[in-house]
Every structure is written in structure tokens, then in C-alpha cells.
XYZ file of C-alpha atoms in Angstrom:
259
model
C 30.810 -11.161 -2.910
C 28.531 -11.027 0.150
C 26.087 -8.118 -0.188
C 23.874 -6.435 2.388
C 21.509 -3.648 1.290
C 19.818 -0.988 3.383
C 16.368 0.511 2.812
C 15.357 2.823 5.652
C 13.431 5.897 6.730
C 16.430 7.015 8.818
C 17.676 9.727 6.381
C 21.364 10.665 6.447
C 21.137 13.367 9.091
C 21.568 11.026 12.058
C 23.996 8.307 13.079
C 21.648 5.322 12.626
C 22.778 4.270 9.142
C 26.463 4.560 10.031
C 25.958 2.651 13.286
C 24.288 -0.254 11.477
C 26.989 -0.380 8.804
C 29.669 -0.374 11.483
C 28.041 -3.221 13.429
C 27.728 -5.326 10.259
C 31.360 -4.709 9.308
C 32.574 -5.568 12.815
C 31.077 -9.021 12.266
C 31.852 -9.410 8.567
C 34.602 -7.010 7.450
C 34.354 -8.075 3.810
C 30.600 -7.515 3.446
C 29.666 -5.112 0.646
C 26.977 -2.747 1.937
C 24.737 -1.072 -0.642
C 22.410 1.831 0.150
C 19.129 1.415 -1.704
C 17.385 4.368 -0.037
C 17.349 6.206 3.267
C 14.673 8.642 2.129
C 11.590 6.469 2.575
C 8.936 8.690 4.202
C 8.711 7.899 7.913
C 6.710 4.737 8.650
C 5.575 4.402 5.001
C 5.652 0.641 4.561
C 3.988 0.671 1.146
C 6.617 3.089 -0.160
C 9.394 0.934 1.288
C 7.919 -2.177 -0.316
C 7.631 -0.409 -3.683
C 11.278 0.694 -3.634
C 12.657 -2.660 -2.521
C 10.464 -4.665 -4.905
C 11.909 -2.580 -7.724
C 15.489 -3.241 -6.612
C 16.024 -6.632 -4.994
C 15.577 -8.781 -8.086
C 18.627 -7.090 -9.620
C 20.956 -8.298 -6.863
C 22.939 -11.552 -6.819
C 21.401 -14.589 -5.177
C 21.613 -14.683 -1.366
C 21.998 -10.935 -0.992
C 20.648 -9.688 2.334
C 18.156 -6.805 2.318
C 17.659 -4.926 5.593
C 14.480 -2.863 5.925
C 14.692 -0.142 8.541
C 11.234 1.412 8.214
C 8.952 1.498 11.255
C 11.755 -0.539 12.753
C 11.010 -0.668 16.465
C 10.375 -4.331 17.408
C 7.649 -5.367 19.844
C 6.409 -8.774 21.050
C 3.664 -8.611 18.392
C 6.054 -7.315 15.719
C 9.305 -9.225 16.217
C 12.395 -9.034 14.072
C 12.363 -11.642 11.321
C 14.714 -12.985 8.698
C 13.011 -14.196 5.534
C 14.154 -16.273 2.572
C 12.244 -15.398 -0.605
C 13.077 -15.843 -4.307
C 16.676 -16.691 -3.532
C 17.206 -13.531 -1.447
C 17.256 -12.823 2.289
C 15.388 -10.052 4.073
C 15.740 -8.770 7.624
C 13.030 -6.509 9.038
C 10.608 -5.920 11.836
C 7.530 -8.042 11.092
C 5.264 -5.026 10.735
C 3.586 -6.050 7.481
C 6.259 -4.838 5.061
C 7.315 -8.373 4.109
C 3.695 -9.202 3.318
C 3.762 -6.315 0.826
C 7.012 -7.543 -0.749
C 6.201 -11.245 -1.046
C 3.666 -12.291 -3.682
C 3.836 -15.896 -2.469
C 4.662 -17.689 0.761
C 8.355 -17.189 1.671
C 10.636 -20.216 1.615
C 11.575 -19.678 5.273
C 10.798 -17.261 8.100
C 12.569 -17.115 11.472
C 12.196 -14.739 14.397
C 15.341 -13.189 15.855
C 15.739 -12.407 19.540
C 16.312 -8.824 20.610
C 17.002 -7.093 23.887
C 14.960 -4.122 25.072
C 17.748 -1.635 25.730
C 15.388 1.223 26.470
C 17.142 3.467 23.948
C 14.776 3.327 20.964
C 17.279 1.495 18.750
C 16.655 -2.108 19.765
C 16.867 -3.291 16.138
C 20.510 -2.262 15.691
C 22.348 -5.313 17.026
C 19.894 -8.017 15.854
C 19.768 -6.460 12.373
C 23.566 -6.452 12.235
C 23.988 -9.960 13.634
C 21.451 -11.439 11.223
C 22.887 -9.639 8.194
C 26.464 -10.594 9.077
C 25.564 -14.230 9.663
C 23.676 -14.528 6.385
C 26.401 -12.780 4.383
C 28.900 -15.198 5.936
C 26.866 -18.100 4.578
C 25.156 -19.337 7.720
C 21.809 -21.048 7.001
C 18.774 -18.969 7.886
C 17.451 -21.741 10.138
C 20.489 -21.348 12.411
C 19.938 -17.682 13.264
C 16.414 -17.760 14.667
C 13.264 -19.625 15.603
C 11.006 -20.880 12.800
C 7.817 -18.880 12.228
C 4.946 -20.109 10.036
C 4.547 -16.889 8.052
C 5.094 -13.148 8.052
C 2.563 -10.642 9.312
C 0.364 -8.938 6.750
C -1.145 -5.471 6.706
C -4.102 -4.228 4.649
C -2.743 -3.296 1.232
C -3.946 -0.076 -0.378
C -5.409 -1.405 -3.617
C -6.904 0.560 -6.500
C -10.656 0.520 -7.067
C -11.484 -1.103 -10.395
C -14.845 -0.549 -12.117
C -16.002 -1.143 -15.680
C -15.654 2.557 -16.473
C -12.944 3.831 -14.128
C -9.973 3.068 -11.899
C -9.228 5.052 -8.750
C -5.707 4.712 -7.399
C -3.512 6.365 -4.812
C -0.004 7.742 -4.626
C 2.263 5.223 -2.893
C 5.613 6.921 -3.480
C 7.100 10.225 -4.624
C 10.532 9.847 -6.153
C 13.574 12.123 -6.138
C 12.310 13.998 -9.210
C 8.918 14.735 -7.687
C 7.188 12.144 -9.880
C 4.209 10.377 -8.327
C 4.003 6.597 -8.413
C 0.563 5.073 -7.992
C -0.713 1.659 -6.945
C -2.233 1.146 -10.424
C -0.343 -1.489 -12.388
C -0.188 -2.073 -16.112
C -2.090 -5.351 -15.740
C -4.940 -3.625 -13.901
C -5.063 -0.857 -16.489
C -5.166 -3.309 -19.407
C -7.843 -5.386 -17.689
C -10.228 -2.421 -17.518
C -9.167 -0.380 -20.551
C -9.741 -3.035 -23.232
C -8.448 -0.640 -25.874
C -10.849 2.187 -24.981
C -10.148 5.911 -24.909
C -9.300 7.252 -21.466
C -8.180 10.259 -19.477
C -6.134 10.367 -16.281
C -7.280 12.883 -13.659
C -4.648 13.969 -11.157
C -6.304 14.820 -7.847
C -9.140 16.731 -9.568
C -10.807 17.325 -12.953
C -8.512 20.290 -13.539
C -5.343 18.347 -14.339
C -5.584 15.659 -17.011
C -3.355 13.418 -19.103
C -5.011 11.752 -22.072
C -2.377 9.248 -23.159
C 0.233 6.977 -21.622
C 3.665 7.565 -23.134
C 6.781 5.439 -23.347
C 9.148 8.143 -22.047
C 9.149 11.452 -20.180
C 10.453 13.254 -23.255
C 7.390 12.276 -25.279
C 5.922 15.630 -24.216
C 7.296 19.172 -24.219
C 9.194 20.521 -21.217
C 6.774 21.488 -18.458
C 3.928 19.282 -19.676
C 2.467 16.447 -17.645
C 3.180 12.906 -18.801
C 2.071 9.429 -17.703
C 4.118 6.266 -18.163
C 4.236 2.732 -16.835
C 7.621 2.635 -15.130
C 10.105 -0.221 -14.939
C 8.332 -1.583 -11.853
C 5.066 -1.801 -13.811
C 3.293 1.008 -11.927
C 1.513 4.013 -13.395
C 3.693 7.069 -12.836
C 2.705 10.663 -13.524
C 5.374 13.316 -13.956
C 6.088 16.761 -15.317
C 8.798 16.710 -17.963
C 11.735 18.659 -16.488
C 9.585 19.601 -13.499
C 8.245 18.345 -10.167
C 4.558 17.516 -10.394
C 4.250 16.640 -6.701
C 5.410 20.116 -5.670
C 3.469 22.001 -8.319
C 0.148 20.293 -7.527
C 0.860 19.871 -3.793
C 0.517 16.083 -4.027
C 1.365 13.684 -1.219
C 0.745 10.113 -0.093
C -2.961 10.865 0.423
C -3.485 12.064 -3.157
C -5.581 10.111 -5.626
C -5.426 9.460 -9.370
C -8.518 8.519 -11.369
C -8.657 7.019 -14.847
C -11.957 7.352 -16.699
C -12.661 5.108 -19.693
C -15.000 5.960 -22.573
C -16.812 3.576 -24.892
C -16.821 6.098 -27.750
């Protein structure tokens, strides 16, 4: 089965998602189109990369993943198709693919687009590329080779011998905050020491990392490493982001103690 997925900041209130699905199906009527998310915060490339990194490895080989976040192409940010880890990606080359790929992609091609003057110049090239790839056309046949994808500065946590300072990169449907602190980074600094996690200020603390949300009583704050390997802080049966007024600018600090 030929699969195309959609990850966008277009929401479901407008016609953009439906228009793209229709254009893909006009070109490949048997394509299976899967919605990963249309609730990525507007222009939040790091959030888009987090969501898609957590999803794409679960799809069959040669699935096509369209990223419609900050999706207006320009001469400096063209539309690209990318082959990486046996999957295809179609996006504007705005830095999001640099956040998704840990290594050099197997292939990158630029795809022509026409400036229609209507703000939706990505629609037809996205659809054409996705349809062609789901129909089995080689990636080299749909565009012009490009040496690499564009990269953007990645928001990385600050690691010190006695603390880690991270940032919120995504807030999920349940109001849980996902940070840019990974399990590997935590283990590298922690070295078995006692610690406490400060959420935005010294007032709100979590002193252990649990294996499930239900490890604490309803209403209590809990920290886990989620299935994507990122530190996540939640309120069991609640919405920590709303309660503490957290957003993508919020920080999380982990202090480590030698005794």
C-alpha cells in the first residue's frame, strides 16, 4: 500500500488539508493518506520535527511524509524531496529536515514551483511529488539534485556538571510539556546522583522520574522519559501547561546533588 502522511500547522478549520489530499488523490487515487498532526503550533519547526521523528519510523518503507509547517517556498527555501532511512519526505527546505535527519540523507532533490501569488504555492508541488513517490517513481526523476538540506540552529539543552537547563519544544493534546532533554543527556550528567526537576521556577518541583503517569496520585506532577526518549512533565489527570501557564518559551531545570 502506498502511504502519504501529513504533518502541518494548517489546523482543520480551513480548506488547506482537504485541498492537498484532493490533489494527491487526483494523481494517485489509491494512495492511503494518513494524518499525523495538523495541530503543530504555527511555524514551530522544532515541534514539527519532534512529532514526525516520533512517528515516521513506524511506517512501512517508502512511505511519503509531507511537512506543511512554515510551508511557503522561496528561492532560498525551495521545496525539496528527501530520501532518509528508507522513507521519503517532502517539505520546504526551511531547516525542518535538518532537525529530522541525524545523518546525511541518501538523496535530496529540489522541486520546481510556480509563484501563483495566492499564498499556497506549495499545494501543487507537494501533491505532485507525493503522488509520484507513492506511485514508485525514483526520487531522482522528480527534481534536481541538491547536495544537502538546509539547517537551522537547534535549541539544545545546557549541560553542566551540576545541572541541565532545557526548554519546552512541544505541548501535546493532554497539556503535557515535552522538553529537549533526552534520556542520554540526563544519564550523562546524572551519574546516579539525587536530583530535582524545576518547572519554570523553584516553586514547582518533581524529585523523581517515573515509568508511567499513574505512578503518582491524580493531580500530582510527574516526569517521565516518553517513547521518543525526551523528558516529559505532566500532571496526572490534568493539564500542566494550562495550570502553570507554560508555553514554547518555558524552561525546565534539573539540579543534581552530590549528597
